[in-house]
PDB file of C-alpha atoms in Angstrom:
ATOM      1  CA  LEU A1175      95.837 106.993 269.050  1.00 52.00           C
ATOM      2  CA  PRO A1176      95.682 109.656 267.002  1.00 46.00           C
ATOM      3  CA  PRO A1177      99.449 111.211 266.113  1.00 45.00           C
ATOM      4  CA  PRO A1178     100.637 113.717 267.964  1.00 44.00           C
ATOM      5  CA  PRO A1179     101.478 117.292 267.612  1.00 40.00           C
ATOM      6  CA  PRO A1180     104.797 117.577 265.534  1.00 37.00           C
ATOM      7  CA  PRO A1181     107.772 118.592 268.856  1.00 35.00           C
ATOM      8  CA  ASP A1182     109.115 123.041 268.724  1.00 32.00           C
ATOM      9  CA  SER A1183     112.712 120.994 268.498  1.00 28.00           C
ATOM     10  CA  ALA A1184     113.787 116.919 269.139  1.00 31.00           C
ATOM     11  CA  ALA A1185     115.066 115.861 272.456  1.00 29.00           C
ATOM     12  CA  VAL A1186     117.166 112.973 273.129  1.00 29.00           C
ATOM     13  CA  VAL A1187     119.338 112.227 276.408  1.00 30.00           C
ATOM     14  CA  PRO A1188     122.490 113.013 277.113  1.00 30.00           C
ATOM     15  CA  SER A1189     125.024 112.262 274.728  1.00 31.00           C
ATOM     16  CA  GLY A1190     126.122 108.194 275.338  1.00 34.00           C
ATOM     17  CA  GLU A1191     123.463 107.859 277.299  1.00 36.00           C
ATOM     18  CA  THR A1192     121.549 104.736 276.612  1.00 39.00           C
ATOM     19  CA  SER A1193     118.579 102.977 277.900  1.00 40.00           C
ATOM     20  CA  PRO A1194     119.240 100.931 280.992  1.00 45.00           C
ATOM     21  CA  GLN A1195     119.930  98.089 280.904  1.00 45.00           C
ATOM     22  CA  THR A1196     118.286  94.569 280.879  1.00 44.00           C
ATOM     23  CA  THR A1197     118.198  91.541 282.701  1.00 44.00           C
ATOM     24  CA  ASP A1198     120.805  88.864 280.383  1.00 44.00           C
ATOM     25  CA  GLY A1199     123.693  92.819 280.260  1.00 43.00           C
ATOM     26  CA  THR A1200     123.375  93.359 277.249  1.00 42.00           C
ATOM     27  CA  ALA A1201     121.357  97.547 276.560  1.00 42.00           C
ATOM     28  CA  PRO A1202     120.125  98.826 273.275  1.00 43.00           C
ATOM     29  CA  SER A1203     122.336 100.390 271.335  1.00 43.00           C
ATOM     30  CA  VAL A1204     119.826 103.076 270.024  1.00 46.00           C
ATOM     31  CA  PRO A1205     120.196 106.298 272.955  1.00 58.00           C
ATOM     32  CA  ALA A1206     116.461 106.547 274.413  1.00 78.00           C
ATOM     33  CA  VAL A1207     113.954 109.079 273.097  1.00 85.00           C
ATOM     34  CA  PRO A1208     111.826 111.118 275.600  1.00 85.00           C
ATOM     35  CA  ILE A1209     108.241 110.128 275.629  1.00 90.00           C
ATOM     36  CA  ASP A1210     106.136 112.865 274.878  1.00 89.00           C
ATOM     37  CA  PHE A1211     102.801 111.826 277.126  1.00 90.00           C
ATOM     38  CA  ASP A1212     100.738 114.560 276.490  1.00 89.00           C
ATOM     39  CA  GLY A1213     100.440 113.925 272.694  1.00 92.00           C
ATOM     40  CA  ALA A1214     101.515 109.665 272.843  1.00 94.00           C
ATOM     41  CA  SER A1215      99.439 108.539 275.679  1.00 95.00           C
ATOM     42  CA  ARG A1216      96.054 108.094 276.787  1.00 96.00           C
ATOM     43  CA  VAL A1217      93.081 106.759 279.188  1.00 96.00           C
ATOM     44  CA  THR A1218      90.402 105.367 278.591  1.00 95.00           C
ATOM     45  CA  GLY A1219      87.714 103.770 280.518  1.00 94.00           C
ATOM     46  CA  GLN A1220      85.677 105.126 283.642  1.00 90.00           C
ATOM     47  CA  GLU A1221      85.229 102.368 287.026  1.00 87.00           C
ATOM     48  CA  SER A1222      89.162 100.746 285.684  1.00 90.00           C
ATOM     49  CA  GLN A1223      91.130 103.197 283.443  1.00 95.00           C
ATOM     50  CA  ILE A1224      93.700 101.395 280.446  1.00 96.00           C
ATOM     51  CA  LEU A1225      96.566 103.920 279.669  1.00 97.00           C
ATOM     52  CA  GLU A1226      97.416 103.399 275.860  1.00 98.00           C
ATOM     53  CA  VAL A1227     101.043 104.870 274.921  1.00 98.00           C
ATOM     54  CA  ARG A1228     101.889 105.065 271.521  1.00 98.00           C
ATOM     55  CA  LEU A1229     105.627 104.591 270.954  1.00 97.00           C
ATOM     56  CA  GLU A1230     108.465 105.839 268.964  1.00 96.00           C
ATOM     57  CA  PRO A1231     111.822 104.030 267.567  1.00 95.00           C
ATOM     58  CA  GLY A1232     114.187 104.902 270.777  1.00 92.00           C
ATOM     59  CA  ASN A1233     111.755 105.631 273.301  1.00 94.00           C
ATOM     60  CA  VAL A1234     111.754 103.475 276.307  1.00 93.00           C
ATOM     61  CA  LEU A1235     108.394 102.949 279.130  1.00 95.00           C
ATOM     62  CA  ARG A1236     109.114 102.317 282.664  1.00 92.00           C
ATOM     63  CA  ALA A1237     105.936 100.378 283.305  1.00 93.00           C
ATOM     64  CA  GLU A1238     104.968  97.758 286.478  1.00 88.00           C
ATOM     65  CA  SER A1239     105.773  94.557 285.003  1.00 86.00           C
ATOM     66  CA  GLY A1240     102.324  92.535 285.288  1.00 90.00           C
ATOM     67  CA  ALA A1241     100.381  95.132 284.422  1.00 94.00           C
ATOM     68  CA  MET A1242     100.437  94.864 280.202  1.00 96.00           C
ATOM     69  CA  LEU A1243      97.349  94.427 278.555  1.00 97.00           C
ATOM     70  CA  TYR A1244      97.957  94.315 275.328  1.00 97.00           C
ATOM     71  CA  MET A1245     101.298  95.458 272.772  1.00 97.00           C
ATOM     72  CA  THR A1246     101.030  95.247 268.905  1.00 97.00           C
ATOM     73  CA  THR A1247     103.718  94.237 266.717  1.00 96.00           C
ATOM     74  CA  GLY A1248     106.710  95.358 266.886  1.00 96.00           C
ATOM     75  CA  VAL A1249     107.544  96.558 271.052  1.00 97.00           C
ATOM     76  CA  THR A1250     108.561  94.814 272.805  1.00 96.00           C
ATOM     77  CA  MET A1251     109.849  94.215 276.607  1.00 96.00           C
ATOM     78  CA  ASN A1252     112.331  94.065 278.602  1.00 94.00           C
ATOM     79  CA  ALA A1253     112.657  92.782 282.171  1.00 89.00           C
ATOM     80  CA  THR A1254     114.850  95.205 284.211  1.00 83.00           C
ATOM     81  CA  LEU A1255     115.789  94.943 287.812  1.00 75.00           C
ATOM     82  CA  ALA A1256     115.989  97.959 289.236  1.00 62.00           C
ATOM     83  CA  GLU A1257     118.638 100.723 290.013  1.00 64.00           C
ATOM     84  CA  GLY A1258     120.031  99.479 292.787  1.00 64.00           C
ATOM     85  CA  GLY A1259     120.446  95.628 291.237  1.00 67.00           C
ATOM     86  CA  LEU A1260     119.326  92.999 293.002  1.00 70.00           C
ATOM     87  CA  SER A1261     119.692  95.199 296.207  1.00 70.00           C
ATOM     88  CA  GLY A1262     116.949  97.886 294.389  1.00 66.00           C
ATOM     89  CA  GLY A1263     114.902  95.305 293.433  1.00 66.00           C
ATOM     90  CA  PHE A1264     113.903  93.761 297.743  1.00 70.00           C
ATOM     91  CA  LYS A1265     113.329  97.098 297.946  1.00 67.00           C
ATOM     92  CA  ARG A1266     111.155  97.376 295.466  1.00 65.00           C
ATOM     93  CA  VAL A1267     108.837  94.452 297.309  1.00 70.00           C
ATOM     94  CA  LEU A1268     108.722  96.863 300.102  1.00 66.00           C
ATOM     95  CA  THR A1269     107.040  98.775 298.777  1.00 62.00           C
ATOM     96  CA  GLY A1270     104.883  97.074 297.136  1.00 63.00           C
ATOM     97  CA  GLN A1271     106.123  96.680 293.447  1.00 67.00           C
ATOM     98  CA  ASN A1272     107.310  93.331 292.105  1.00 72.00           C
ATOM     99  CA  LEU A1273     111.369  93.146 291.970  1.00 74.00           C
ATOM    100  CA  PHE A1274     111.614  93.270 287.928  1.00 81.00           C
ATOM    101  CA  LEU A1275     110.355  96.368 286.146  1.00 86.00           C
ATOM    102  CA  ALA A1276     109.027  95.736 281.951  1.00 92.00           C
ATOM    103  CA  ASP A1277     110.776  98.234 279.580  1.00 94.00           C
ATOM    104  CA  TYR A1278     109.043  98.650 276.610  1.00 96.00           C
ATOM    105  CA  GLY A1279     110.326 100.281 273.079  1.00 95.00           C
ATOM    106  CA  TYR A1280     109.015  99.885 269.361  1.00 96.00           C
ATOM    107  CA  GLU A1281     111.700  97.934 266.872  1.00 94.00           C
ATOM    108  CA  GLY A1282     109.966  99.736 264.184  1.00 91.00           C
ATOM    109  CA  ARG A1283     110.747 102.031 260.662  1.00 93.00           C
ATOM    110  CA  GLU A1284     111.586 105.339 261.766  1.00 94.00           C
ATOM    111  CA  GLY A1285     108.263 107.515 260.971  1.00 93.00           C
ATOM    112  CA  THR A1286     106.451 103.881 262.246  1.00 96.00           C
ATOM    113  CA  SER A1287     104.433 103.328 265.863  1.00 96.00           C
ATOM    114  CA  GLY A1288     103.610 100.482 267.476  1.00 97.00           C
ATOM    115  CA  THR A1289     100.824 100.732 271.410  1.00 98.00           C
ATOM    116  CA  VAL A1290     101.343  99.465 274.163  1.00 98.00           C
ATOM    117  CA  ALA A1291      98.125  99.340 277.523  1.00 98.00           C
ATOM    118  CA  LEU A1292      98.648  99.281 280.630  1.00 97.00           C
ATOM    119  CA  GLY A1293      96.120  98.740 283.557  1.00 95.00           C
ATOM    120  CA  THR A1294      96.057  96.772 287.016  1.00 91.00           C
ATOM    121  CA  ASP A1295      94.194  93.798 288.039  1.00 88.00           C
ATOM    122  CA  PHE A1296      91.708  96.180 290.212  1.00 87.00           C
ATOM    123  CA  PRO A1297      89.223  98.490 289.983  1.00 88.00           C
ATOM    124  CA  SER A1298      91.447 102.030 289.439  1.00 89.00           C
ATOM    125  CA  LYS A1299      92.024 105.436 288.378  1.00 93.00           C
ATOM    126  CA  ILE A1300      94.912 106.750 286.132  1.00 94.00           C
ATOM    127  CA  VAL A1301      96.298 109.629 287.259  1.00 92.00           C
ATOM    128  CA  ARG A1302      98.702 111.025 285.623  1.00 91.00           C
ATOM    129  CA  LEU A1303     101.859 113.594 287.064  1.00 90.00           C
ATOM    130  CA  ASN A1304     104.703 115.392 285.865  1.00 91.00           C
ATOM    131  CA  LEU A1305     107.106 114.940 288.614  1.00 91.00           C
ATOM    132  CA  GLU A1306     109.263 118.247 287.192  1.00 91.00           C
ATOM    133  CA  GLU A1307     105.242 120.190 288.642  1.00 93.00           C
ATOM    134  CA  TYR A1308     106.682 118.539 292.349  1.00 92.00           C
ATOM    135  CA  GLY A1309     109.896 119.451 292.650  1.00 93.00           C
ATOM    136  CA  GLY A1310     110.967 116.336 291.287  1.00 92.00           C
ATOM    137  CA  LYS A1311     109.695 114.105 293.504  1.00 93.00           C
ATOM    138  CA  VAL A1312     106.347 112.689 294.575  1.00 92.00           C
ATOM    139  CA  VAL A1313     105.702 109.926 298.072  1.00 90.00           C
ATOM    140  CA  CYS A1314     102.999 108.085 297.120  1.00 86.00           C
ATOM    141  CA  GLN A1315     100.784 104.668 298.477  1.00 84.00           C
ATOM    142  CA  LYS A1316     103.149 101.496 298.202  1.00 78.00           C
ATOM    143  CA  GLY A1317     102.079  99.867 295.014  1.00 79.00           C
ATOM    144  CA  ALA A1318     100.739 103.451 293.377  1.00 86.00           C
ATOM    145  CA  TYR A1319     103.849 103.636 290.554  1.00 88.00           C
ATOM    146  CA  LEU A1320     102.064 102.286 286.948  1.00 92.00           C
ATOM    147  CA  ALA A1321     104.661 103.027 284.510  1.00 94.00           C
ATOM    148  CA  GLY A1322     107.092 106.617 283.280  1.00 92.00           C
ATOM    149  CA  SER A1323     110.093 107.430 282.019  1.00 88.00           C
ATOM    150  CA  HIS A1324     112.364 105.276 281.494  1.00 85.00           C
ATOM    151  CA  THR A1325     114.039 107.899 283.801  1.00 85.00           C
ATOM    152  CA  VAL A1326     111.579 107.734 287.001  1.00 86.00           C
ATOM    153  CA  ASP A1327     113.570 106.053 290.137  1.00 83.00           C
ATOM    154  CA  ILE A1328     110.469 104.021 292.175  1.00 81.00           C
ATOM    155  CA  GLU A1329     112.320 104.901 296.843  1.00 81.00           C
ATOM    156  CA  MET A1330     111.598 103.167 299.003  1.00 78.00           C
ATOM    157  CA  GLU A1331     109.800 106.304 301.561  1.00 84.00           C
ATOM    158  CA  PHE A1332     109.036 105.483 305.762  1.00 75.00           C
ATOM    159  CA  ALA A1333     106.591 107.758 307.349  1.00 70.00           C
ATOM    160  CA  LYS A1334     107.978 110.088 309.170  1.00 65.00           C
ATOM    161  CA  LYS A1335     105.595 110.153 312.139  1.00 53.00           C
ATOM    162  CA  PHE A1336     104.826 107.262 313.954  1.00 52.00           C
ATOM    163  CA  THR A1337     101.538 108.674 314.040  1.00 51.00           C
ATOM    164  CA  ALA A1338     101.072 108.872 309.988  1.00 46.00           C
ATOM    165  CA  GLY A1339     102.542 105.417 310.272  1.00 46.00           C
ATOM    166  CA  PHE A1340     100.497 103.118 312.749  1.00 43.00           C
ATOM    167  CA  PHE A1341      96.878 105.729 312.462  1.00 45.00           C
ATOM    168  CA  GLY A1342      96.746 106.996 308.577  1.00 49.00           C
ATOM    169  CA  GLY A1343      96.096 103.657 306.657  1.00 48.00           C
ATOM    170  CA  GLU A1344      99.406 103.433 304.357  1.00 54.00           C
ATOM    171  CA  GLY A1345     100.916 101.761 306.463  1.00 55.00           C
ATOM    172  CA  PHE A1346     104.696 103.079 307.297  1.00 62.00           C
ATOM    173  CA  VAL A1347     106.648 102.479 304.276  1.00 76.00           C
ATOM    174  CA  LEU A1348     105.623 103.942 301.604  1.00 83.00           C
ATOM    175  CA  GLN A1349     106.864 105.211 297.412  1.00 81.00           C
ATOM    176  CA  ALA A1350     109.275 108.622 296.937  1.00 86.00           C
ATOM    177  CA  LEU A1351     108.547 109.198 292.887  1.00 89.00           C
ATOM    178  CA  THR A1352     112.162 110.939 292.126  1.00 89.00           C
ATOM    179  CA  GLY A1353     113.325 111.961 288.645  1.00 85.00           C
ATOM    180  CA  GLU A1354     111.586 113.672 285.608  1.00 76.00           C
TER     181      GLU A1354
END
């Protein structure tokens, strides 16, 4: 990946906020630094696309477990339960996702980076969405989420109308993506 353009200013998570806890109950000691997806990611491929994300120290990429195709040296992966613990994990299962999410980070020296590539196990197109452009929330079909910032929450949403759920082809249980 080409290096991203220099940021106008460094953006960090509010003081004291760290990336999510891992399944062993530990949390990284470094505050999570937001990923500039415009400069640090690219989508390649025609019929079945791949998302490559360049991670710098402090970045945390949250992805659907099982989506990783490859990662370079220095990139680490931690399995995490969804927000809300075990009950949140079961809600994720109802929305077509896995019980666990994968958090990817890079543990290299400052000024270096690592790459993680993600994809699906079926032919697909990857669409980038900035949730802020949609009022902080997008409702999509179950199983549509691939990856994003660690601040994105995946929640269960039900079809508002019986006819939409029954005849709409997406079912009654949908995914609601909220956050930044």
